[in-house]
Coordinates of C-alpha atoms and ligand atoms in Angstrom, one line a residue:
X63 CA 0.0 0.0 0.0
X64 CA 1.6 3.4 -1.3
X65 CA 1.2 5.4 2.1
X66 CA 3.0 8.9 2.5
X67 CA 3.8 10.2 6.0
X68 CA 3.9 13.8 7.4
X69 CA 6.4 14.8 10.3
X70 CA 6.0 18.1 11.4
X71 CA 6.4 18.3 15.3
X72 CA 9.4 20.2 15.7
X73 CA 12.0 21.9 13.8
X74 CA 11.7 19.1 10.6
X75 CA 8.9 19.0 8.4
X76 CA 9.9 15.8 7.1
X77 CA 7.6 13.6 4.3
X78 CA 8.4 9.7 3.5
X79 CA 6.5 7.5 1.0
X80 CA 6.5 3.6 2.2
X81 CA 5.2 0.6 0.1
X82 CA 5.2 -2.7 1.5
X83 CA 7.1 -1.6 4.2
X84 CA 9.5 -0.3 2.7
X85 CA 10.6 4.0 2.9
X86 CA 10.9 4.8 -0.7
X87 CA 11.6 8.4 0.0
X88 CA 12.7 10.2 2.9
X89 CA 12.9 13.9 2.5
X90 CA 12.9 17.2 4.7
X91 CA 13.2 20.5 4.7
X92 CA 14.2 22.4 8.4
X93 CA 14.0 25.5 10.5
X94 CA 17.1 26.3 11.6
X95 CA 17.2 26.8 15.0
X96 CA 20.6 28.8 15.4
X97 CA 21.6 30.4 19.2
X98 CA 17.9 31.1 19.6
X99 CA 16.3 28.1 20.0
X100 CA 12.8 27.3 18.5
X101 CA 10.1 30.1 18.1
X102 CA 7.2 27.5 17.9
X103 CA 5.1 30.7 15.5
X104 CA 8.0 31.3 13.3
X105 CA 9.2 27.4 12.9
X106 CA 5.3 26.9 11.5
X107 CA 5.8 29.8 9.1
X108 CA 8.5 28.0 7.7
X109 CA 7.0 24.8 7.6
X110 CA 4.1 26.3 5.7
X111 CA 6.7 27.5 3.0
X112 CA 8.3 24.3 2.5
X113 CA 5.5 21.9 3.0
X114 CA 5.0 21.8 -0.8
X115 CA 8.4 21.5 -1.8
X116 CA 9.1 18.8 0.6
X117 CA 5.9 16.9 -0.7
X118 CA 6.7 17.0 -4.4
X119 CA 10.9 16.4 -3.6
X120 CA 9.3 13.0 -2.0
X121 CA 6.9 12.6 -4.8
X122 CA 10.3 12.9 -7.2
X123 CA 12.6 10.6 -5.0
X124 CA 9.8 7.6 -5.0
X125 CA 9.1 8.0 -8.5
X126 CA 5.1 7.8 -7.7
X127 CA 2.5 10.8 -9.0
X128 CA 0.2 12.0 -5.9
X129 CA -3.0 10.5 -7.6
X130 CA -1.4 7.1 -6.9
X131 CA -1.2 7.5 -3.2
X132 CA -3.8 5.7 -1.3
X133 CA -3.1 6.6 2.6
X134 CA -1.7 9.1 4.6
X135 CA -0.4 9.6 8.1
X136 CA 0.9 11.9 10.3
X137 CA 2.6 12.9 13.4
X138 CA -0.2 13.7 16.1
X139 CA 2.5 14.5 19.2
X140 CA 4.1 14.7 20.9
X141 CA 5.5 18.1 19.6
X142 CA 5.3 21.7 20.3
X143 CA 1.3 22.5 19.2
X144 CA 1.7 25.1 16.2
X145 CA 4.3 22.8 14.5
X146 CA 2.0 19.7 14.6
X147 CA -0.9 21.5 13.2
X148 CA 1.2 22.2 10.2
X149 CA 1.6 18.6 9.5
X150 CA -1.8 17.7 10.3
X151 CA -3.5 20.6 8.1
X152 CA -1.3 19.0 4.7
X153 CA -2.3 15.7 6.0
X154 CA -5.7 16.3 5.7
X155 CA -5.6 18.2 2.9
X156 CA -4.4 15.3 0.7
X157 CA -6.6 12.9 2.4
X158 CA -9.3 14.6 1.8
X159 CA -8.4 16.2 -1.8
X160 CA -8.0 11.9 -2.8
X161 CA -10.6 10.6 -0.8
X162 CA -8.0 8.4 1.2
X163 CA -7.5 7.4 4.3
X164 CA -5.8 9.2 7.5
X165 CA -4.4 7.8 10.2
X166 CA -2.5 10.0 13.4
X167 CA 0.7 8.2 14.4
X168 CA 2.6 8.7 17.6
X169 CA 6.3 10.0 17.4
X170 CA 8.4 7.7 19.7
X171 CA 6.2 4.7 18.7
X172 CA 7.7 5.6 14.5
X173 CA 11.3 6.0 15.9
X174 CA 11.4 3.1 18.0
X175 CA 9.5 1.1 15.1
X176 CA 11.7 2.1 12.3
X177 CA 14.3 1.1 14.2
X178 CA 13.7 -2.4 15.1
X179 CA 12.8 -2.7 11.4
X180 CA 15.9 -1.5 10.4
X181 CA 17.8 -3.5 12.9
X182 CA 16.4 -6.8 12.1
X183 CA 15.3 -7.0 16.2
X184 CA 12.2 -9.1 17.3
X185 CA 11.1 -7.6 21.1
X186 CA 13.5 -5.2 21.8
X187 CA 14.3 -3.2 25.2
X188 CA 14.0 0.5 23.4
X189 CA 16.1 3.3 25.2
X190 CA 14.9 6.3 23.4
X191 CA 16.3 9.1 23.7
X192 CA 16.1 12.8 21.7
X193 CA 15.6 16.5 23.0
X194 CA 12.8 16.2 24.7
X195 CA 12.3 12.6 25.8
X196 CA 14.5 10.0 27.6
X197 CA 12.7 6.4 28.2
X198 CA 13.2 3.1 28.3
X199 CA 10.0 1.1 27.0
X200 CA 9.3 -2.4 26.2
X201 CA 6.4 -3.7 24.3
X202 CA 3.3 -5.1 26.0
X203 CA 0.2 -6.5 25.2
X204 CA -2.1 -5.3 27.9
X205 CA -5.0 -3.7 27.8
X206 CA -3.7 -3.1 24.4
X207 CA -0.6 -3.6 22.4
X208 CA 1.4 -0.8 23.2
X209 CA 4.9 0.1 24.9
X210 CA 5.2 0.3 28.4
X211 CA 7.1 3.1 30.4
X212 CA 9.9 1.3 32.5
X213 CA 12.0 4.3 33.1
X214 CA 12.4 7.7 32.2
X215 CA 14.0 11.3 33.1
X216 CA 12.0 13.0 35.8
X217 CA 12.8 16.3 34.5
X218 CA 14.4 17.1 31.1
X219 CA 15.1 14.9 28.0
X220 CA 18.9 14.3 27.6
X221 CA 19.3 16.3 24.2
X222 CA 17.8 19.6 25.5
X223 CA 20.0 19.2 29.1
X224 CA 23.2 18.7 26.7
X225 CA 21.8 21.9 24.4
X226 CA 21.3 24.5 27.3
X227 CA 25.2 23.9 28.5
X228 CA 26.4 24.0 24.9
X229 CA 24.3 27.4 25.2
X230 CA 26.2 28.1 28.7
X231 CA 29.4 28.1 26.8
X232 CA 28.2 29.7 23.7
X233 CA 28.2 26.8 21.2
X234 CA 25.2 26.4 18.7
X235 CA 22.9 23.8 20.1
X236 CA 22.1 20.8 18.2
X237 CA 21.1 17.7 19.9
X238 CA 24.5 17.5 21.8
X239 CA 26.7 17.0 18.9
X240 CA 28.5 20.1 19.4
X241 CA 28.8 19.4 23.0
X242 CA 30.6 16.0 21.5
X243 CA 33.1 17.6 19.4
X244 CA 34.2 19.2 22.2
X245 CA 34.4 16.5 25.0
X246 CA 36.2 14.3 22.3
X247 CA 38.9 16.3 23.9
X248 CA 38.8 16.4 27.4
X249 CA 39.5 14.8 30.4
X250 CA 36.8 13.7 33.3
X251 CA 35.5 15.7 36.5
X252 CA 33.7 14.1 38.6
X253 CA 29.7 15.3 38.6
X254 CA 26.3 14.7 40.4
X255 CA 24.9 11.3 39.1
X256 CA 21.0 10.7 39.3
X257 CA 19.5 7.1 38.9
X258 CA 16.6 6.1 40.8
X259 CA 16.2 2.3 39.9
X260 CA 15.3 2.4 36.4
X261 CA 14.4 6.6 36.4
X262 CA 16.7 9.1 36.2
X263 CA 17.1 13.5 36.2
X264 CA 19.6 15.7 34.6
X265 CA 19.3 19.3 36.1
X266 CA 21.3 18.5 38.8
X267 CA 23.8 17.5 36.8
X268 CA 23.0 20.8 34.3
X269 CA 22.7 23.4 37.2
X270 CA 27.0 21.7 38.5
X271 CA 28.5 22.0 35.0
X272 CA 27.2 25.4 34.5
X273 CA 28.6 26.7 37.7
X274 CA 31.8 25.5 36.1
X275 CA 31.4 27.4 32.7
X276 CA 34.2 30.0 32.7
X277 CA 36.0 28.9 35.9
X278 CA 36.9 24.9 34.1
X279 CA 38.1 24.5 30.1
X280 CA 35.1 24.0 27.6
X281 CA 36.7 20.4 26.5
X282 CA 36.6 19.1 30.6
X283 CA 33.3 19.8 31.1
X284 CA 31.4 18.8 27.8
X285 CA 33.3 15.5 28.3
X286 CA 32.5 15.5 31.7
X287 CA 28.6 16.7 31.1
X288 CA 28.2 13.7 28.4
X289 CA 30.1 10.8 29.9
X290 CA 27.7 11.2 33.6
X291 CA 24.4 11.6 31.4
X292 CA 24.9 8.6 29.0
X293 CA 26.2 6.6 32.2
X294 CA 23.3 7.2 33.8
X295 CA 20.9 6.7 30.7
X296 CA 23.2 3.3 30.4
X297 CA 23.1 2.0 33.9
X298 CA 19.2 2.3 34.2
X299 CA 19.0 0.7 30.1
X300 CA 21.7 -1.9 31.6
X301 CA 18.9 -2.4 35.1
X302 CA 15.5 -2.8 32.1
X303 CA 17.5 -5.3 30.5
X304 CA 18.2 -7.6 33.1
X305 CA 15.2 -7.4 35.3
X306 CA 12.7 -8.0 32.1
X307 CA 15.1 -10.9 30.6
X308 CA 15.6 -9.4 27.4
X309 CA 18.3 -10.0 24.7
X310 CA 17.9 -7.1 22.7
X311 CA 18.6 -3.4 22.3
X312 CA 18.1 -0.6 20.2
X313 CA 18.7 3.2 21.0
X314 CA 16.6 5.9 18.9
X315 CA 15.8 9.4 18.8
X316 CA 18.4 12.4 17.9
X317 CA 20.9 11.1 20.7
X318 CA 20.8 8.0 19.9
X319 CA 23.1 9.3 16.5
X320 CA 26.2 9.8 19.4
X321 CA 28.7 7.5 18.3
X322 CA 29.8 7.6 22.0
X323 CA 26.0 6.8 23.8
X324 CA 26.3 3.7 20.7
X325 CA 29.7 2.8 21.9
X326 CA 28.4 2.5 25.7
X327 CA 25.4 1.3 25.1
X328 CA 27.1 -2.0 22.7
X329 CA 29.6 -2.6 24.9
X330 CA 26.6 -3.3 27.6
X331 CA 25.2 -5.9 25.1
X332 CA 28.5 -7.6 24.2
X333 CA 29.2 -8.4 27.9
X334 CA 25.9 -9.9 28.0
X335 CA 25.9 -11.6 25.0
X336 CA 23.1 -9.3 23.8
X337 CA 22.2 -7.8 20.7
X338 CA 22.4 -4.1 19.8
X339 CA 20.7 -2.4 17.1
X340 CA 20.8 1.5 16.1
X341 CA 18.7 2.6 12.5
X342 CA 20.9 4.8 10.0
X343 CA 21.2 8.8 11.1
X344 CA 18.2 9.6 8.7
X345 CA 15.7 7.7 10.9
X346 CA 16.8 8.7 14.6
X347 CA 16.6 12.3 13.5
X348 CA 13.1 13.4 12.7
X349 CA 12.0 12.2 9.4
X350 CA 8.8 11.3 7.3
X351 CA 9.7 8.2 6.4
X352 CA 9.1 6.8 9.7
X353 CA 5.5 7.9 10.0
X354 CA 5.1 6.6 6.6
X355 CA 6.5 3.1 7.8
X356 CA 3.9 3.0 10.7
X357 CA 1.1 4.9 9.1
X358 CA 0.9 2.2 6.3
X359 CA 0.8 -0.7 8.7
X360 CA -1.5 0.9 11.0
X361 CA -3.8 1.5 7.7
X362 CA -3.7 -2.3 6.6
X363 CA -5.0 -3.2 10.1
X364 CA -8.3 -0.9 9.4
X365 CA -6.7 1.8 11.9
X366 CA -7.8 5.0 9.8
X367 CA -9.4 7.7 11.4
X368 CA -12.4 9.8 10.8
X369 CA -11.0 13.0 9.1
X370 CA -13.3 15.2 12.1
X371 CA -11.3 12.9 14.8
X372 CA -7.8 13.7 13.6
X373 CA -6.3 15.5 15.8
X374 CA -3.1 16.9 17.5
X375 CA -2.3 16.2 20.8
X376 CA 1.1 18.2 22.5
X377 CA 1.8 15.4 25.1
X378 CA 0.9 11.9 22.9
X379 CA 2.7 9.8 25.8
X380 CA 3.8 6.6 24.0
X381 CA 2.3 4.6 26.7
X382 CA -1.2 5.7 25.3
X383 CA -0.7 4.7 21.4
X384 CA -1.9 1.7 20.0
X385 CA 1.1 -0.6 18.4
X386 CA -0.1 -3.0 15.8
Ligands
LIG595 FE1 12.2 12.6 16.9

């Protein structure tokens, strides 16, 4: 089934085209969010400029015309609200304009999906991790198939705790890979650690390495800063593993691209004789082509939603989306 997916929720709008489960096209067009962060008003402007483009440039890339399209999905939340609707309103433009169905499709559920996909992984242990979110989940099948909430951050998602120090010490934020550069250099300080069983919180951690900014060099402290957090994200992944007897891993989201949280995180697995899967960059970041991957399995199991019922929804907690 020729499905095309809409991403929209934060600084991507992203738009895949999947057949058969497989992305044909994975293209996106982005705000850039410089030393200012994102304005949630003016990121919308911009994805209403580019939604076109990014629509026909997938169009191009899968070789297919629109007409031929028969469903659509997008990203319903979680997100920052005027972003979503962006995605939402295209959405149900071309579901309605082709008489096709719609389906929403949760974030996390696409990243962590895509990824076992592209991993080749049966029932993973997912530790996902990206700006806003940190969890570790695990697929269950009560009261419906979904993925349960072992653990997760109790205040801030790892990628925006490592983007307000790079903003302490003036370096453009992106999903800590410029904090990375950096700590490729530098040497360790020791730093408050937070792990409560399988839970864990990084502004202690944020509030002691900015109080260093200026008085330690930038290299210490961004090595420092990104060695205690992915320790911590590791040792409560490590504590999911063991207590649910799983063999598997994957990592997803916009961290999960560190080379370093990857090198951890494998290293866990090979001592346990586990496997460890991570998807290619283009899928951890935000991207279309894994909504279209979910959307057109969710549409072959009758999933579509009424075009008045589709919705956005700011805090789409994966716990509460359907996994089929
Ligand atoms: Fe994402």
């Amino acid at each position: 089934m020729l499905v095309m997916g809409v991403e929209s929720s934060a600084h991507t709008f992203g738009v895949g085209i999947a057949d058969n489960g497989r992305v044909l096209a994975n293209e996106k067009m982005m705000y850039d969010v410089g030393s200012r962060g994102m304005i949630p008003s003016k990121v919308a402007e911009t994805h209403v400029k580019n939604a076109g483009t990014v629509i026909r440039m997938a169009l191009e890339k899968a070789r297919v015309k629109i007409t031929e399209i028969e469903g659509v999905g997008y990203t319903k939340g979680p997100g920052i609200g005027a972003c979503l609707q962006v995605g939402q309103l295209a959405a149900k433009t071309i579901s309605n304009g082709l008489g096709i169905g719609i389906v929403p499709v949760n974030h996390a559920v696409a990243h962590v999906e895509i990824t076992k996909h592209e991993a080749k992984l049966r029932d993973p242990i997912a530790l996902y991790v990206s700006g806003g979110n940190s969890q570790i989940l695990k697929l269950a099948g009560n009261p419906f198939r979904h993925y349960q909430i072992l653990g997760e951050t109790f205040d801030v998602g790892v990628g925006n705790m490592l983007d307000a120090f790079a903003r302490e010490i003036k370096l453009t934020p992106a999903w800590g890979s410029t904090v990375a550069k950096l700590a490729a250099k530098g040497s360790y300080i020791e730093m408050p650690y937070t792990v409560k069983g399988m839970d864990f919180a990084f502004t202690g951690l944020l509030t002691y390495a900015s109080s260093l900014a200026g008085k330690e060099n930038d290299e210490d402290l961004c090595y420092s800063i990104q060695e205690t957090s992915f320790a911590m994200l590791c040792e409560a992944t490590e504590r999911a593993l063991l207590l649910t007897n799983r063999d598997e891993l994957e990592v997803c989201g916009g961290v999960a691209q560190s080379v370093r949280l990857q090198e951890m995180l494998r290293s866990i697995c090979k001592e346990h004789g586990m496997r460890f899967g991570v998807a290619k960059n283009e899928y951890n970041a935000d991207n279309g082509g894994m909504i279209a991957y979910v959307a057109e399995r969710m549409l072959e199991h009758g999933h579509s939603e009424p075009l008045a019922r589709c919705g956005i929804q700011q805090r789409y907690r994966i716990d509460k989306a359907i996994v089929v």
